[in-house]
Amino acid sequence: MSPAELLAKVAQFDALIVRSGTKVTRGVLEAGRGRLRVVGRAGVGIDNVDLQAATEAGCLVVNAPTANTVAAAEHGIALLACMARNVSQADAALKAGKWQRAKYVGVSLVGKTLAIMGFGKVGSEVARRAKGLGMHVIAHDPYAPADKARAIGAELVSFEEAIAKADFISLHMPLTPATSKVFNDESFGKMKTGVRIVNVARGGVIDEDALVRALDSGKVAQAALDVFTVEPPAKDSKLVLHENVTVTPHLGASTVEAQEGVAIEIAEAVGGALRGELAATAVNAPMVPAEVRTKLLEKLRCR
Ligand SMILES: NC(=O)C1=CN([C@@H]2O[C@H](COP(=O)(O)OP(=O)(O)OC[C@H]3O[C@@H](n4cnc5c(N)ncnc54)[C@H](O)[C@@H]3O)[C@@H](O)[C@H]2O)C=CC1
Ligand SMILES: O=C(O)C(=O)COP(=O)(O)O
């Protein structure tokens, strides 16, 4: 549905299920007032849902936090390997009739230091796989327990230490006000010259203009990006068109297996929320005052 169609139709439904392409704005939530009770995000990141407006409109927001974890981690590893070996550039050149073996000499992953920024579900699965590739894995996450990292053979370090020591950096934190544009001119300046960056988290954690500058100067040798601040990015985006950048159109969760799992997970979560059973697991539950939550649950049970 286009945003206009969604606005026109949302009031006919008790629940709305979306992926990242649909923005559940204050306008959508207000248009749904009176009937809409649950917003289901068929995936992890809920940065496309206005949680405050949902809470004010009496809507629970639920997500599908686990079913696409491995798909996203596998895509991160795929981008890491493709980037290091110039797979997309060499593929495009060969299809254009150019056999350029010298131009596309790559770099090895084995023995290199990989910094995982955000050691949650996806980040820790990337770490496990990177250990299998012989990489030295460090991670930064202000909330992750050190023993969880140790069990995988990764060391938890500060933000500064992670970005300063890494040959490769893989981003796995959610987009929040605290993580918006944390990769910027200042942080790129503290990285090793020739660092390589993978982003399957959210485009907004990177200041994309600063990344173009860092790529142009050679500070960042390469980047592999699945996500962008604005999706789809502009056709003439300097970042997307940069010769040292590998891109995919937000495919991290797009496997047959992950989408089947996500569909089941979100159907269960939305069904549970509509029956008033899973309200405590709603993403915005902590924002709903206890007395409002009780009334909301009563309403949900009545429907
Ligand atoms: N490209 C794609 O298709 C996909 C993208 N994602 C993105 O990946 C993100 C992570 O997904 P999961 O691992 O499942 O979520 P998660 O919630 O399990 O992990 C996120 C981790 O980030 C950490 N974190 C929070 N603030 C941080 C900060 N300032 N610095 C470092 N770490 C911080 C949290 O403590 C948590 O451990 C999602 O929020 C979503 O944006 C997830 C799935 C697919
Ligand atoms: O689960 C996530 O956070 C994702 O980014 C996946 O997004 P999608 O459902 O593929 O639009």
Short mmCIF file of C-alpha atoms and ligand atoms in Angstrom, two decimals:
data_model
loop_
_atom_site.label_atom_id
_atom_site.label_comp_id
_atom_site.label_asym_id
_atom_site.label_seq_id
_atom_site.Cartn_x
_atom_site.Cartn_y
_atom_site.Cartn_z
CA MET A 1 0.00 0.00 0.00
CA SER A 2 1.09 3.56 -0.63
CA PRO A 3 1.22 5.84 2.45
CA ALA A 4 -2.01 7.51 1.26
CA GLU A 5 -3.81 4.17 0.85
CA LEU A 6 -2.65 3.06 4.30
CA LEU A 7 -3.98 6.29 5.84
CA ALA A 8 -7.32 5.79 4.09
CA LYS A 9 -7.74 2.12 5.07
CA VAL A 10 -6.10 1.69 8.47
CA ALA A 11 -9.25 2.47 10.47
CA GLN A 12 -10.88 -0.72 9.13
CA PHE A 13 -8.44 -3.00 10.99
CA ASP A 14 -7.75 -4.21 14.52
CA ALA A 15 -4.11 -4.96 13.71
CA LEU A 16 -1.54 -3.81 11.18
CA ILE A 17 1.49 -5.92 10.20
CA VAL A 18 4.38 -4.20 8.43
CA ARG A 19 7.98 -4.72 7.30
CA SER A 20 10.61 -1.98 7.19
CA GLY A 21 9.25 -0.36 4.03
CA THR A 22 6.09 0.90 5.76
CA LYS A 23 6.36 3.89 8.08
CA VAL A 24 3.84 3.70 10.91
CA THR A 25 3.72 7.42 11.60
CA ARG A 26 1.70 9.42 14.11
CA GLY A 27 -0.65 10.20 11.20
CA VAL A 28 -1.26 6.49 10.51
CA LEU A 29 -1.83 5.76 14.21
CA GLU A 30 -4.23 8.68 14.57
CA ALA A 31 -6.12 7.59 11.44
CA GLY A 32 -6.47 4.14 13.07
CA ARG A 33 -7.80 5.50 16.37
CA GLY A 34 -10.96 3.78 17.58
CA ARG A 35 -10.16 0.38 16.07
CA LEU A 36 -6.43 -0.22 15.62
CA ARG A 37 -5.09 -2.00 18.71
CA VAL A 38 -1.89 -3.73 17.66
CA VAL A 39 0.97 -2.92 15.31
CA GLY A 40 3.08 -5.94 14.38
CA ARG A 41 6.55 -5.40 12.95
CA ALA A 42 7.38 -8.54 10.95
CA GLY A 43 11.07 -8.29 11.77
CA VAL A 44 13.32 -6.79 14.45
CA GLY A 45 13.93 -3.05 14.00
CA ILE A 46 11.03 -0.90 15.14
CA ASP A 47 12.57 2.42 14.09
CA ASN A 48 9.82 2.70 11.42
CA VAL A 49 7.09 2.75 14.08
CA ASP A 50 6.37 5.89 16.13
CA LEU A 51 6.31 4.16 19.51
CA GLN A 52 5.29 7.28 21.43
CA ALA A 53 2.34 7.92 19.11
CA ALA A 54 1.36 4.23 19.25
CA THR A 55 1.36 4.31 23.04
CA GLU A 56 -0.72 7.51 23.06
CA ALA A 57 -3.18 5.92 20.62
CA GLY A 58 -3.52 2.86 22.92
CA CYS A 59 -1.79 0.52 20.45
CA LEU A 60 0.56 -2.25 21.47
CA VAL A 61 3.60 -2.69 19.24
CA VAL A 62 5.00 -6.21 18.88
CA ASN A 63 7.86 -7.48 16.74
CA ALA A 64 9.33 -10.78 15.55
CA PRO A 65 12.69 -10.62 17.28
CA THR A 66 14.27 -14.00 16.52
CA ALA A 67 13.24 -15.54 13.20
CA ASN A 68 15.49 -13.48 10.92
CA THR A 69 18.60 -13.43 13.14
CA VAL A 70 20.56 -16.05 11.22
CA ALA A 71 19.53 -14.64 7.83
CA ALA A 72 20.83 -11.20 8.82
CA ALA A 73 24.06 -12.69 10.21
CA GLU A 74 24.61 -14.76 7.05
CA HIS A 75 24.08 -11.66 4.91
CA GLY A 76 26.60 -9.76 7.02
CA ILE A 77 29.17 -12.52 6.45
CA ALA A 78 28.30 -12.64 2.73
CA LEU A 79 28.90 -8.89 2.42
CA LEU A 80 32.13 -9.13 4.42
CA ALA A 81 33.55 -11.79 2.08
CA CYS A 82 32.23 -10.15 -1.13
CA MET A 83 33.68 -6.81 -0.12
CA ALA A 84 37.11 -8.20 0.78
CA ARG A 85 37.36 -10.00 -2.58
CA ASN A 86 35.71 -7.30 -4.76
CA VAL A 87 33.09 -9.82 -5.91
CA SER A 88 30.44 -7.34 -7.05
CA GLN A 89 32.91 -5.04 -8.83
CA ALA A 90 34.69 -7.94 -10.56
CA ASP A 91 31.37 -9.51 -11.53
CA ALA A 92 30.17 -6.25 -13.12
CA ALA A 93 33.51 -5.81 -14.94
CA LEU A 94 33.57 -9.35 -16.31
CA LYS A 95 29.98 -9.05 -17.51
CA ALA A 96 31.10 -5.87 -19.32
CA GLY A 97 33.80 -7.93 -21.07
CA LYS A 98 36.73 -6.91 -18.81
CA TRP A 99 39.05 -9.65 -17.44
CA GLN A 100 40.81 -7.60 -14.72
CA ARG A 101 42.71 -9.97 -12.41
CA ALA A 102 45.30 -7.41 -11.25
CA LYS A 103 42.72 -4.71 -10.49
CA TYR A 104 40.72 -6.93 -8.16
CA VAL A 105 43.35 -8.33 -5.82
CA GLY A 106 41.56 -8.56 -2.47
CA VAL A 107 42.44 -8.85 1.21
CA SER A 108 42.24 -11.89 3.50
CA LEU A 109 39.89 -12.24 6.43
CA VAL A 110 41.97 -14.78 8.35
CA GLY A 111 43.98 -13.22 11.17
CA LYS A 112 42.26 -9.84 10.84
CA THR A 113 40.48 -8.07 13.70
CA LEU A 114 36.73 -7.72 13.31
CA ALA A 115 34.86 -5.31 15.60
CA ILE A 116 31.20 -6.14 16.10
CA MET A 117 29.28 -3.03 17.14
CA GLY A 118 26.13 -4.26 18.92
CA PHE A 119 26.58 -7.74 20.39
CA GLY A 120 22.94 -8.83 20.40
CA LYS A 121 21.32 -11.66 18.48
CA VAL A 122 22.66 -10.83 15.01
CA GLY A 123 26.02 -9.50 16.23
CA SER A 124 26.78 -12.63 18.24
CA GLU A 125 25.86 -14.91 15.32
CA VAL A 126 28.19 -12.90 13.07
CA ALA A 127 30.90 -13.28 15.73
CA ARG A 128 30.47 -17.08 15.83
CA ARG A 129 30.79 -17.28 12.04
CA ALA A 130 33.76 -14.89 11.91
CA LYS A 131 35.60 -17.03 14.47
CA GLY A 132 35.11 -19.93 12.05
CA LEU A 133 36.82 -17.83 9.37
CA GLY A 134 39.85 -17.39 11.63
CA MET A 135 39.19 -13.75 12.54
CA HIS A 136 40.07 -12.16 15.87
CA VAL A 137 36.73 -10.84 17.16
CA ILE A 138 36.25 -7.89 19.49
CA ALA A 139 32.87 -6.34 20.25
CA HIS A 140 31.33 -3.22 21.69
CA ASP A 141 27.93 -3.25 23.36
CA PRO A 142 27.17 -1.22 26.50
CA TYR A 143 24.52 -3.73 27.60
CA ALA A 144 25.91 -7.16 26.60
CA PRO A 145 27.25 -9.43 29.36
CA ALA A 146 31.01 -10.12 29.09
CA ASP A 147 30.55 -13.86 29.75
CA LYS A 148 28.26 -14.19 26.68
CA ALA A 149 31.03 -12.68 24.54
CA ARG A 150 33.72 -14.79 26.20
CA ALA A 151 31.76 -17.97 25.49
CA ILE A 152 31.97 -17.17 21.77
CA GLY A 153 35.64 -16.21 21.99
CA ALA A 154 35.02 -12.48 21.55
CA GLU A 155 36.32 -9.75 23.80
CA LEU A 156 34.04 -6.86 24.85
CA VAL A 157 35.81 -3.51 24.61
CA SER A 158 34.93 0.20 24.65
CA PHE A 159 33.62 1.99 21.54
CA GLU A 160 36.95 3.81 21.16
CA GLU A 161 39.03 0.65 21.46
CA ALA A 162 36.80 -1.29 19.06
CA ILE A 163 36.98 1.27 16.27
CA ALA A 164 40.70 1.93 16.78
CA LYS A 165 41.79 -1.73 16.67
CA ALA A 166 39.57 -3.06 13.90
CA ASP A 167 40.55 -4.00 10.36
CA PHE A 168 36.86 -4.71 9.69
CA ILE A 169 33.84 -3.24 11.49
CA SER A 170 30.38 -4.81 11.35
CA LEU A 171 27.39 -2.83 12.62
CA HIS A 172 24.59 -4.55 14.53
CA MET A 173 23.08 -2.00 16.89
CA PRO A 174 19.49 -0.72 16.62
CA LEU A 175 18.80 2.78 15.30
CA THR A 176 17.88 4.91 18.31
CA PRO A 177 18.51 8.57 19.18
CA ALA A 178 21.70 7.37 20.94
CA THR A 179 23.07 5.47 17.92
CA SER A 180 22.02 7.92 15.19
CA LYS A 181 25.11 8.88 13.12
CA VAL A 182 27.58 7.50 15.69
CA PHE A 183 29.78 6.67 12.72
CA ASN A 184 30.74 10.18 11.65
CA ASP A 185 33.78 12.28 10.70
CA GLU A 186 35.09 12.07 14.26
CA SER A 187 34.75 8.29 14.62
CA PHE A 188 36.06 7.58 11.10
CA GLY A 189 39.06 9.74 12.08
CA LYS A 190 39.86 7.36 14.96
CA MET A 191 39.79 4.23 12.80
CA LYS A 192 42.78 2.55 11.13
CA THR A 193 43.49 3.86 7.64
CA GLY A 194 42.13 1.25 5.24
CA VAL A 195 39.40 -0.04 7.57
CA ARG A 196 36.48 -1.88 5.93
CA ILE A 197 32.89 -1.48 7.15
CA VAL A 198 29.80 -3.69 6.83
CA ASN A 199 26.35 -2.36 7.72
CA VAL A 200 23.35 -4.67 7.90
CA ALA A 201 21.86 -2.73 10.86
CA ARG A 202 20.36 0.62 9.86
CA GLY A 203 21.63 3.30 7.46
CA GLY A 204 20.95 6.00 10.05
CA VAL A 205 23.74 4.82 12.39
CA ILE A 206 26.19 6.17 9.79
CA ASP A 207 26.56 9.80 8.71
CA GLU A 208 26.51 8.88 5.02
CA ASP A 209 28.13 12.14 3.82
CA ALA A 210 31.00 11.53 6.27
CA LEU A 211 31.35 7.96 4.95
CA VAL A 212 31.67 9.27 1.37
CA ARG A 213 34.39 11.66 2.58
CA ALA A 214 36.19 8.82 4.39
CA LEU A 215 35.98 6.59 1.29
CA ASP A 216 37.27 9.40 -0.95
CA SER A 217 40.24 10.04 1.34
CA GLY A 218 41.06 6.31 1.61
CA LYS A 219 40.55 6.34 5.39
CA VAL A 220 37.82 3.76 4.80
CA ALA A 221 39.03 1.38 2.07
CA GLN A 222 35.67 -0.25 1.41
CA ALA A 223 32.12 -0.45 2.69
CA ALA A 224 29.38 -3.02 2.17
CA LEU A 225 25.91 -1.69 2.88
CA ASP A 226 22.52 -3.39 3.06
CA VAL A 227 20.73 -0.42 4.65
CA PHE A 228 20.50 3.31 3.95
CA THR A 229 19.28 6.42 5.74
CA VAL A 230 16.60 6.82 3.07
CA GLU A 231 15.36 3.64 1.39
CA PRO A 232 15.52 3.34 -1.52
CA PRO A 233 18.48 5.74 -1.73
CA ALA A 234 18.59 8.41 -4.45
CA LYS A 235 19.53 7.05 -7.89
CA ASP A 236 22.51 9.42 -7.98
CA SER A 237 23.64 8.65 -4.39
CA LYS A 238 27.42 9.16 -4.24
CA LEU A 239 27.62 6.46 -1.61
CA VAL A 240 25.78 3.81 -3.61
CA LEU A 241 27.69 4.63 -6.80
CA HIS A 242 31.10 4.74 -5.09
CA GLU A 243 33.47 2.22 -6.67
CA ASN A 244 34.62 0.94 -3.28
CA VAL A 245 31.11 0.31 -2.01
CA THR A 246 29.13 -2.93 -2.35
CA VAL A 247 25.37 -2.56 -1.92
CA THR A 248 22.25 -4.69 -1.52
CA PRO A 249 18.66 -3.40 -1.19
CA HIS A 250 17.94 -4.26 2.48
CA LEU A 251 18.08 -8.02 1.90
CA GLY A 252 19.32 -9.07 5.35
CA ALA A 253 16.07 -10.76 6.36
CA SER A 254 15.09 -11.82 2.87
CA THR A 255 15.50 -15.57 2.79
CA VAL A 256 12.69 -18.03 2.22
CA GLU A 257 13.34 -19.59 5.62
CA ALA A 258 13.54 -16.31 7.56
CA GLN A 259 10.37 -14.90 6.05
CA GLU A 260 8.42 -18.06 6.83
CA GLY A 261 9.70 -17.92 10.40
CA VAL A 262 8.99 -14.20 10.74
CA ALA A 263 5.45 -14.67 9.39
CA ILE A 264 4.72 -17.31 12.02
CA GLU A 265 6.42 -15.36 14.81
CA ILE A 266 4.53 -12.13 14.08
CA ALA A 267 1.19 -13.91 13.57
CA GLU A 268 1.58 -15.49 17.00
CA ALA A 269 2.63 -12.19 18.58
CA VAL A 270 -0.22 -10.18 17.02
CA GLY A 271 -2.78 -12.91 17.80
CA GLY A 272 -1.50 -13.04 21.37
CA ALA A 273 -1.63 -9.26 21.73
CA LEU A 274 -5.19 -9.13 20.35
CA ARG A 275 -6.20 -11.76 22.89
CA GLY A 276 -4.47 -9.74 25.59
CA GLU A 277 -2.04 -12.57 26.33
CA LEU A 278 1.25 -11.13 25.17
CA ALA A 279 0.90 -7.50 26.23
CA ALA A 280 3.87 -7.69 28.57
CA THR A 281 6.18 -8.61 25.69
CA ALA A 282 5.06 -5.65 23.56
CA VAL A 283 7.95 -3.38 22.60
CA ASN A 284 6.14 -0.35 24.00
CA ALA A 285 4.79 -2.08 27.13
CA PRO A 286 7.22 -0.22 29.42
CA MET A 287 5.89 3.08 28.04
CA VAL A 288 2.26 2.27 28.88
CA PRO A 289 1.31 3.32 32.44
CA ALA A 290 0.06 0.34 34.49
CA GLU A 291 -3.53 1.59 34.82
CA VAL A 292 -3.76 2.32 31.08
CA ARG A 293 -2.33 -1.12 30.34
CA THR A 294 -5.00 -2.77 32.47
CA LYS A 295 -7.77 -0.87 30.66
CA LEU A 296 -6.18 -1.67 27.29
CA LEU A 297 -6.05 -5.36 28.17
CA GLU A 298 -9.71 -5.32 29.22
CA LYS A 299 -10.62 -3.71 25.89
CA LEU A 300 -8.54 -6.22 24.00
CA ARG A 301 -10.23 -9.11 25.78
CA CYS A 302 -13.69 -7.68 24.95
CA ARG A 303 -13.08 -7.59 21.22
N1 LIG B 1 19.35 -5.75 7.30
C1 LIG B 1 18.32 -6.44 7.78
O1 LIG B 1 17.50 -6.93 7.03
C2 LIG B 1 18.19 -6.63 9.25
C3 LIG B 1 18.59 -5.63 10.09
N2 LIG B 1 18.46 -5.79 11.44
C4 LIG B 1 18.94 -4.69 12.29
O2 LIG B 1 19.87 -5.22 13.20
C5 LIG B 1 19.60 -4.70 14.49
C6 LIG B 1 20.05 -5.69 15.52
O3 LIG B 1 19.21 -6.84 15.48
P1 LIG B 1 19.29 -7.94 16.65
O4 LIG B 1 20.68 -8.36 16.83
O5 LIG B 1 18.26 -8.94 16.35
O6 LIG B 1 18.83 -7.05 17.89
P2 LIG B 1 19.26 -7.24 19.40
O7 LIG B 1 18.36 -6.36 20.18
O8 LIG B 1 19.36 -8.67 19.74
O9 LIG B 1 20.76 -6.63 19.43
C7 LIG B 1 21.05 -5.28 19.39
C8 LIG B 1 22.21 -5.05 20.34
O10 LIG B 1 22.65 -3.70 20.20
C9 LIG B 1 23.06 -3.28 21.47
N3 LIG B 1 23.16 -1.82 21.54
C10 LIG B 1 22.22 -0.91 21.87
N4 LIG B 1 22.73 0.32 21.85
C11 LIG B 1 24.03 0.18 21.49
C12 LIG B 1 25.09 1.10 21.31
N5 LIG B 1 24.94 2.40 21.50
N6 LIG B 1 26.31 0.60 20.94
C13 LIG B 1 26.49 -0.73 20.76
N7 LIG B 1 25.52 -1.63 20.94
C14 LIG B 1 24.30 -1.18 21.29
C15 LIG B 1 22.03 -3.87 22.43
O11 LIG B 1 22.53 -3.93 23.75
C16 LIG B 1 21.83 -5.25 21.82
O12 LIG B 1 22.68 -6.21 22.42
C17 LIG B 1 18.09 -4.42 14.49
O13 LIG B 1 17.75 -3.39 15.38
C18 LIG B 1 17.82 -4.02 13.08
O14 LIG B 1 17.93 -2.62 12.97
C19 LIG B 1 17.95 -6.92 12.00
C20 LIG B 1 17.53 -7.95 11.19
C21 LIG B 1 17.58 -7.87 9.74
O1 LIG B 2 14.13 -7.15 10.91
C1 LIG B 2 14.69 -6.09 10.60
O2 LIG B 2 15.04 -5.21 11.44
C2 LIG B 2 14.98 -5.80 9.20
O3 LIG B 2 15.68 -4.85 8.91
C3 LIG B 2 14.35 -6.62 8.16
O4 LIG B 2 13.56 -5.72 7.43
P1 LIG B 2 12.47 -6.27 6.39
O5 LIG B 2 11.42 -6.94 7.19
O6 LIG B 2 13.20 -7.20 5.49
O7 LIG B 2 11.95 -5.06 5.69
#
